[in-house]
PDB file of C-alpha atoms in Angstrom:
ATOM      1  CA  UNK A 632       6.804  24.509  39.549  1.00  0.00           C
ATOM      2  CA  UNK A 633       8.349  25.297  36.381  1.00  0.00           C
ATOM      3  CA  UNK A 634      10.715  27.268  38.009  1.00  0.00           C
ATOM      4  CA  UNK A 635      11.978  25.173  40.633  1.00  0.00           C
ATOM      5  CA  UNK A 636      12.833  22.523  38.573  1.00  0.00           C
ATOM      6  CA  UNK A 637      15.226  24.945  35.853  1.00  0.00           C
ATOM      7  CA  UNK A 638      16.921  26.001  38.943  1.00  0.00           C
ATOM      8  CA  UNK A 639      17.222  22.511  40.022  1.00  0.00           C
ATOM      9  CA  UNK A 640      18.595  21.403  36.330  1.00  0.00           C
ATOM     10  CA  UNK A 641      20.425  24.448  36.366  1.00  0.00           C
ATOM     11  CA  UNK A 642      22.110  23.393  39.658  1.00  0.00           C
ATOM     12  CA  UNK A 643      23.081  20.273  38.958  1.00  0.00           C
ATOM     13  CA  UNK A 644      24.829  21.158  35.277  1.00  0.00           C
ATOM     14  CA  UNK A 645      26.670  23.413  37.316  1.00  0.00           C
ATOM     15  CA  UNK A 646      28.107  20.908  39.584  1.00  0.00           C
ATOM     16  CA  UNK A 647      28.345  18.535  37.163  1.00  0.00           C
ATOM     17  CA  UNK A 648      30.254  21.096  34.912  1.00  0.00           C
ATOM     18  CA  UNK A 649      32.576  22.961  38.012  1.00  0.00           C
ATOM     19  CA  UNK A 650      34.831  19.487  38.679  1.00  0.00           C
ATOM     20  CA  UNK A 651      35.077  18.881  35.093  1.00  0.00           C
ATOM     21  CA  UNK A 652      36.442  22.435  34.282  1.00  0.00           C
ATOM     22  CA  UNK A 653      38.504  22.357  37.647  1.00  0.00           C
ATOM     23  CA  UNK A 654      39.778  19.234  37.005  1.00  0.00           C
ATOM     24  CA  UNK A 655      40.931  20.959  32.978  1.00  0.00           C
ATOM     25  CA  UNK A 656      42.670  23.295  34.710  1.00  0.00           C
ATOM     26  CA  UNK A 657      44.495  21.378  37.248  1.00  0.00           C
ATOM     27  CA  UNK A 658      45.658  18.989  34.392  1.00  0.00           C
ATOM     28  CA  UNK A 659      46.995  22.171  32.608  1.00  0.00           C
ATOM     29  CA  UNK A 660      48.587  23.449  35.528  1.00  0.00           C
ATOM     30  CA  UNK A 661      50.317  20.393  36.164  1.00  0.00           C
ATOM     31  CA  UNK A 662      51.730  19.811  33.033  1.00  0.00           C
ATOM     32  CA  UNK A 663      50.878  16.044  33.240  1.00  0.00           C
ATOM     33  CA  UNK A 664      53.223  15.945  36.116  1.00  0.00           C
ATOM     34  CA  UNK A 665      55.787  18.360  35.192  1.00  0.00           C
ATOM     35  CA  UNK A 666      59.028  18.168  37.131  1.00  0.00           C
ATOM     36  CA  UNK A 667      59.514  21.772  36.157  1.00  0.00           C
ATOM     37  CA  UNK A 668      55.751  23.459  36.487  1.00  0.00           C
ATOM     38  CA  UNK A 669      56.510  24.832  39.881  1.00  0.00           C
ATOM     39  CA  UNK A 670      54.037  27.294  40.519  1.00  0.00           C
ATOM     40  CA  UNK A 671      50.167  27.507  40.647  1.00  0.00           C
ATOM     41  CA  UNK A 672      49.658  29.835  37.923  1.00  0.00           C
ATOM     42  CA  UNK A 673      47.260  28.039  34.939  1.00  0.00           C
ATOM     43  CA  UNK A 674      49.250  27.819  31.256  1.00  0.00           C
ATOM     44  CA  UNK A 675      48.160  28.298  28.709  1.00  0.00           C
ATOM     45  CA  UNK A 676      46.839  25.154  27.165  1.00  0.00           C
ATOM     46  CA  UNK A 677      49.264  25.246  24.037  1.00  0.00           C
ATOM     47  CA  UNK A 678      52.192  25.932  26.637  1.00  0.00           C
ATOM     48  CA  UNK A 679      50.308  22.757  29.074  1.00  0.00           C
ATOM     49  CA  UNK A 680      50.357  20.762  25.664  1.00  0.00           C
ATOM     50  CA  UNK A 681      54.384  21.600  25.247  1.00  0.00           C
ATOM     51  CA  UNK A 682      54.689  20.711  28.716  1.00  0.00           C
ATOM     52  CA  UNK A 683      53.166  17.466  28.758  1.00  0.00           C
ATOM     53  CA  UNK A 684      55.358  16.489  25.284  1.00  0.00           C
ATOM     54  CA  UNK A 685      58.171  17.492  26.722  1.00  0.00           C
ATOM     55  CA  UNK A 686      57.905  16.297  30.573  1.00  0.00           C
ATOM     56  CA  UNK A 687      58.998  12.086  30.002  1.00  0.00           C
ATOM     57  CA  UNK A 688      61.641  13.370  27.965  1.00  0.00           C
ATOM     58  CA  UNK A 689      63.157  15.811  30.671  1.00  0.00           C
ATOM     59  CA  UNK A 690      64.796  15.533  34.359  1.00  0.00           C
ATOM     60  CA  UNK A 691      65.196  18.581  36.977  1.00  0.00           C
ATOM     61  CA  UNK A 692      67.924  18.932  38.724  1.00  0.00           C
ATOM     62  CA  UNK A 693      66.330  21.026  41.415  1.00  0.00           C
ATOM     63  CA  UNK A 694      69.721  21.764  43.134  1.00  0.00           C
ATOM     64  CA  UNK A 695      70.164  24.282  40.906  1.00  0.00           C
ATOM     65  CA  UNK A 696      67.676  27.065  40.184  1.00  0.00           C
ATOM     66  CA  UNK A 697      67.675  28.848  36.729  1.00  0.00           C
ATOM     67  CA  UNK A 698      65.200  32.169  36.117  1.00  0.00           C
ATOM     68  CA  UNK A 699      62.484  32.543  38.790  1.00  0.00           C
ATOM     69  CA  UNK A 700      63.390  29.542  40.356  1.00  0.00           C
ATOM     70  CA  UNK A 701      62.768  27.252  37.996  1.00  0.00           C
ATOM     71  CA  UNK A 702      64.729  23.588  38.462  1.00  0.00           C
ATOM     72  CA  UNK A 703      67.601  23.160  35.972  1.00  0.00           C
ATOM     73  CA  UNK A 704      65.726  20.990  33.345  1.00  0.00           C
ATOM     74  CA  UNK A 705      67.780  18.334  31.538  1.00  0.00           C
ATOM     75  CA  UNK A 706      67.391  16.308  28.165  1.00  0.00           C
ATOM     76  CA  UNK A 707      70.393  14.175  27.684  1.00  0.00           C
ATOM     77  CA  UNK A 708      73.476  16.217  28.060  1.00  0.00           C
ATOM     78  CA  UNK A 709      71.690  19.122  27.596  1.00  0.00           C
ATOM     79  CA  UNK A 710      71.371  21.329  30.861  1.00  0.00           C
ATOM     80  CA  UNK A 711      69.642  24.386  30.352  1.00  0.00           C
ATOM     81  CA  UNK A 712      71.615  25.891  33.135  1.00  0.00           C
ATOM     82  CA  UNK A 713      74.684  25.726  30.821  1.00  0.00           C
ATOM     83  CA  UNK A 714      72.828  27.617  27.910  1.00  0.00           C
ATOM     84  CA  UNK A 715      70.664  30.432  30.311  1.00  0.00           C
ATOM     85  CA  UNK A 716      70.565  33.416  27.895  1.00  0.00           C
ATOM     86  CA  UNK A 717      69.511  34.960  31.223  1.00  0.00           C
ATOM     87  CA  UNK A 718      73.476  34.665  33.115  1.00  0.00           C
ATOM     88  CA  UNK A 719      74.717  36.626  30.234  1.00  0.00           C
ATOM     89  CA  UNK A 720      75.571  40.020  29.262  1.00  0.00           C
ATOM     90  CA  UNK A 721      74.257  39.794  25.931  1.00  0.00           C
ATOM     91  CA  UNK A 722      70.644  40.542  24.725  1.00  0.00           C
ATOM     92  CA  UNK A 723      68.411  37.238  24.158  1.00  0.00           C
ATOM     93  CA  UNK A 724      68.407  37.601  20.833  1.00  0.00           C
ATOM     94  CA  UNK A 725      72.659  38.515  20.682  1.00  0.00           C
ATOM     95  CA  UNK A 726      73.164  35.275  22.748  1.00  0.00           C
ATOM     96  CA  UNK A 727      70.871  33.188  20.712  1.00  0.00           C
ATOM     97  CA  UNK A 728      72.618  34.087  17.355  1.00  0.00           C
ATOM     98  CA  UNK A 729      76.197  33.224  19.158  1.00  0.00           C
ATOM     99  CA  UNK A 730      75.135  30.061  21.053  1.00  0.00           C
ATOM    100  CA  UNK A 731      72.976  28.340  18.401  1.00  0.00           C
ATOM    101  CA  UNK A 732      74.580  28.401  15.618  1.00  0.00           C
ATOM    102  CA  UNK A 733      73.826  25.698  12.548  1.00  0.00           C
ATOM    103  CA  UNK A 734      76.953  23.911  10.995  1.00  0.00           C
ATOM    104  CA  UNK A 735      78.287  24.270   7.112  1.00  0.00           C
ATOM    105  CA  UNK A 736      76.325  22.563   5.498  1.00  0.00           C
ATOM    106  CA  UNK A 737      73.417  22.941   7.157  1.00  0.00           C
ATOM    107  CA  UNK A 738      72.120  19.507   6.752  1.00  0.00           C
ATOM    108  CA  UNK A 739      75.207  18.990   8.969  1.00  0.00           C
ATOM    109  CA  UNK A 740      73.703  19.921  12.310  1.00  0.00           C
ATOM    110  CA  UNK A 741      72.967  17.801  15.069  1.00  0.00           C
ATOM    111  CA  UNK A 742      69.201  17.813  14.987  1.00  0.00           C
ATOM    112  CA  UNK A 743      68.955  16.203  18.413  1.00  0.00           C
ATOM    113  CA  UNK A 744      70.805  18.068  20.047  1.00  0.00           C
ATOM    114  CA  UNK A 745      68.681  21.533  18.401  1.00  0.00           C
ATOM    115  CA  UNK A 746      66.016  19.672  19.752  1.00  0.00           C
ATOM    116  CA  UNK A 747      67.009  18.886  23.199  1.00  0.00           C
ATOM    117  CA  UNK A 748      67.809  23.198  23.666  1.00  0.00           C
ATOM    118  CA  UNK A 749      64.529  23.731  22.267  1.00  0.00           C
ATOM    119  CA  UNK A 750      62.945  21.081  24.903  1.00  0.00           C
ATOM    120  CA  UNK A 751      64.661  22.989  27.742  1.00  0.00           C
ATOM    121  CA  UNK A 752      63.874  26.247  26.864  1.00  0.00           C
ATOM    122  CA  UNK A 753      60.023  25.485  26.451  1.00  0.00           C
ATOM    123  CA  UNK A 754      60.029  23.483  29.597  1.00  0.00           C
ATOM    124  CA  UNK A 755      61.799  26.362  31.641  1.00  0.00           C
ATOM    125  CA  UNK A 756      59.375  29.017  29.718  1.00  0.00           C
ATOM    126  CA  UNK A 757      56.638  26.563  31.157  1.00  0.00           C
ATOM    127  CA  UNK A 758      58.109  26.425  34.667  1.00  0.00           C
ATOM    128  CA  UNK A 759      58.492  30.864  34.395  1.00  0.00           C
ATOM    129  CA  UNK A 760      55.138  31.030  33.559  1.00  0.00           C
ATOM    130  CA  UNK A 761      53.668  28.881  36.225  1.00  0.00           C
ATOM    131  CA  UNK A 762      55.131  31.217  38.796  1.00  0.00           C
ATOM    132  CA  UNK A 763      53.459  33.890  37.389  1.00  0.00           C
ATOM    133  CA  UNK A 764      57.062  35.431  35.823  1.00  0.00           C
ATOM    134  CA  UNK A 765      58.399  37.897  32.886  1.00  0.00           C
ATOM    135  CA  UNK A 766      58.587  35.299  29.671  1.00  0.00           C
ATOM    136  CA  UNK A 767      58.977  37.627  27.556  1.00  0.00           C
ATOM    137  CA  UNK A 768      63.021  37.208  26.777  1.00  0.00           C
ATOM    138  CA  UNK A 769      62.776  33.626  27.167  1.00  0.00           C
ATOM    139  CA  UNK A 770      60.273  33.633  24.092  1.00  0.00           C
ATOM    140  CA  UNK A 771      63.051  35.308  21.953  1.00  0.00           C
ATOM    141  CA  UNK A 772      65.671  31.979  21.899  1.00  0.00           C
ATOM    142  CA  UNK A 773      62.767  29.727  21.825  1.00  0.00           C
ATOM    143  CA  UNK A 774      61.572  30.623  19.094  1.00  0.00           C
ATOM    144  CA  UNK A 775      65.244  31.104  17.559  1.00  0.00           C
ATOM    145  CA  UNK A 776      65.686  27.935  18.084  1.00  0.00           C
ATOM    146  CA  UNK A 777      62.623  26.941  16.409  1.00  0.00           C
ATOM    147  CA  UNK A 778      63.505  28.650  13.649  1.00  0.00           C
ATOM    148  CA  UNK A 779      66.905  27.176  13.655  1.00  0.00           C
ATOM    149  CA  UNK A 780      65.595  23.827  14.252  1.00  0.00           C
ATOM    150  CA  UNK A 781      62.714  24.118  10.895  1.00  0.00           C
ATOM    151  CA  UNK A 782      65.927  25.174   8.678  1.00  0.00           C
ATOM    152  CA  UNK A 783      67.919  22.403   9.726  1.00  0.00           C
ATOM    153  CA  UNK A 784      64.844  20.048   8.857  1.00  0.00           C
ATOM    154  CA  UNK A 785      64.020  21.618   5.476  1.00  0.00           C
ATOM    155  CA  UNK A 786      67.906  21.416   4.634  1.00  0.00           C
ATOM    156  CA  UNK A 787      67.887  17.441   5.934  1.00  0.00           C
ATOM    157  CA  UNK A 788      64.622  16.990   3.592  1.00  0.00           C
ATOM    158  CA  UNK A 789      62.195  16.803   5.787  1.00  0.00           C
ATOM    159  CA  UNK A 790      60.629  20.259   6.301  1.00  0.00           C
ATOM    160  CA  UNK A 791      58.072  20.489   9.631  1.00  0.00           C
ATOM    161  CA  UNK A 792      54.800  19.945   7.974  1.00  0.00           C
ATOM    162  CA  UNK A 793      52.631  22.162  10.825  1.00  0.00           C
ATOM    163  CA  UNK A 794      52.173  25.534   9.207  1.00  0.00           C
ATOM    164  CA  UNK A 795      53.263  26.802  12.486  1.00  0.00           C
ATOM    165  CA  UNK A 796      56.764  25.464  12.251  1.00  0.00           C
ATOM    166  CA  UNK A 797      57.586  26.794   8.623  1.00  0.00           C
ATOM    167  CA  UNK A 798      60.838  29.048   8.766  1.00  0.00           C
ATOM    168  CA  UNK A 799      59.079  32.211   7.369  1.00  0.00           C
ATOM    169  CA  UNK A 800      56.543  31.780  10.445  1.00  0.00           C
ATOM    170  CA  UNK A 801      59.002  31.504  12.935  1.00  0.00           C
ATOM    171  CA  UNK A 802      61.558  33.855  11.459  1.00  0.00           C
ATOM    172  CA  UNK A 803      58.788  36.214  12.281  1.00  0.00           C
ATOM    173  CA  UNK A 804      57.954  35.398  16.229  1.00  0.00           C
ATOM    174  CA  UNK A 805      61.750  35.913  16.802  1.00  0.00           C
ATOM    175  CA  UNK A 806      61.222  39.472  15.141  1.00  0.00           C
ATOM    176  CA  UNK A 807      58.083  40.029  16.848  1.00  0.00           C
ATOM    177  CA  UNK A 808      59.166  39.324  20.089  1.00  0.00           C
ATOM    178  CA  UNK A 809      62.377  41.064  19.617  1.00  0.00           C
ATOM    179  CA  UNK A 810      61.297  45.028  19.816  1.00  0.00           C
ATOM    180  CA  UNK A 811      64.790  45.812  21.936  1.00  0.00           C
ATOM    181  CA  UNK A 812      66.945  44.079  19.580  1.00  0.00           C
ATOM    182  CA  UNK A 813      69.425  45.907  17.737  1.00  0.00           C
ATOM    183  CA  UNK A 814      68.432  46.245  13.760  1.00  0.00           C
ATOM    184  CA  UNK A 815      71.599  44.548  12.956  1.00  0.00           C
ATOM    185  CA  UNK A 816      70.356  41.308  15.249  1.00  0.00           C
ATOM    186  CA  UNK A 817      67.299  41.685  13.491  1.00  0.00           C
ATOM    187  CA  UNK A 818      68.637  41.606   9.652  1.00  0.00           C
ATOM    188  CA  UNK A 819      70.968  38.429  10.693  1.00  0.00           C
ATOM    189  CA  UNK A 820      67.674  36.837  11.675  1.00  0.00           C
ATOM    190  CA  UNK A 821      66.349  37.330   8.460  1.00  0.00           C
ATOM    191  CA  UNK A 822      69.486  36.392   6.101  1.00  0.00           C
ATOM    192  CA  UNK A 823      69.489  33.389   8.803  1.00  0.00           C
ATOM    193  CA  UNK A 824      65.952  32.432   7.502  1.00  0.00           C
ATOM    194  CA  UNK A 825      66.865  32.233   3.816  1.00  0.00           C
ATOM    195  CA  UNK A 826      69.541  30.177   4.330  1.00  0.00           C
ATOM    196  CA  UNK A 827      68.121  26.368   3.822  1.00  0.00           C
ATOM    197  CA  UNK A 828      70.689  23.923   2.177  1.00  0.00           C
TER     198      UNK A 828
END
């Protein structure tokens, strides 16, 4: 008797538990409705989180396909299909240094518009990902921008509170994620990250 009713219990947690961890992952795959999560691949849930932030602030334009198919995603004038590190001849990380650069001074820099490049490179990481794609270059002007994006803050004074956000931090995922990068690319990173007025 004893035994027949732990299966039963057993049994039912387990149905009770499958939708609810079904129903986690679907969320997470969607991306809270995504326009550019095109695939059935499950994200990550920090890269479902970024998705979900950045989804009612983005369009896809999904005339036009950008790495792995992904839609062209959009933030106000901001097409990522006009800033695709990927149609170039340069490395990521080459591309990155020449295409988002900060003004002089610093606390000069369009913040919004930083912001609105970072947006559509996380989104279109998001959409590579879901189709089970290579994300590994895409990670290297994400988190440039990042970094790019923490300096401008600090210089504007209001530095990114999230430990996670701190220049030093994301100086260091643009290294890490760099191996192929040229030492030269590298160092510019660094003197980049020291720079913050």
């Amino acid at each position: 008797m004893k035994f027949s009713i732990a299966a039963v219990v057993f049994g039912a947690s387990s149905a009770l538990a499958s939708p609810l961890v079904e129903r986690d992952l679907v969320e997470r795959q969607a991306g809270a409705g995504a326009c550019f999560v095109i695939g059935k691949t499950t994200l990550p849930k920090e890269v479902s989180d970024a998705a979900a932030s950045i989804a009612p602030r983005v369009k896809c334009n999904a005339a036009v396909k950008t790495i792995d198919g992904v839609p062209d995603v959009i933030e106000g004038d901001v097409a990522f299909s006009k800033i695709n590190f990927a149609e170039s001849k340069q490395t990521p990380l080459a591309f990155a240094l020449e295409n988002f650069k900060t003004a002089t001074p610093l606390a000069s820099t369009d913040l919004k518009k930083f912001q609105a490049e970072a947006d559509v490179y996380t989104a279109t990481e998001a959409g590579i990902r879901s189709v089970g794609g290579n994300f590994a270059p895409i990670k290297i002007p994400k988190f440039f921008l990042a970094m790019q994006i923490s300096r401008i803050q600090t210089a504007q004074g209001n530095p990114p509170k999230a430990p996670g956000q701190d220049i030093d931090h994301l100086r260091d995922k643009v290294l890490k994620n760099s191996p192929r990068e040229s030492k030269a690319l590298l160092d510019q990173v660094t003197q980049l990250a020291t720079i913050r007025a």
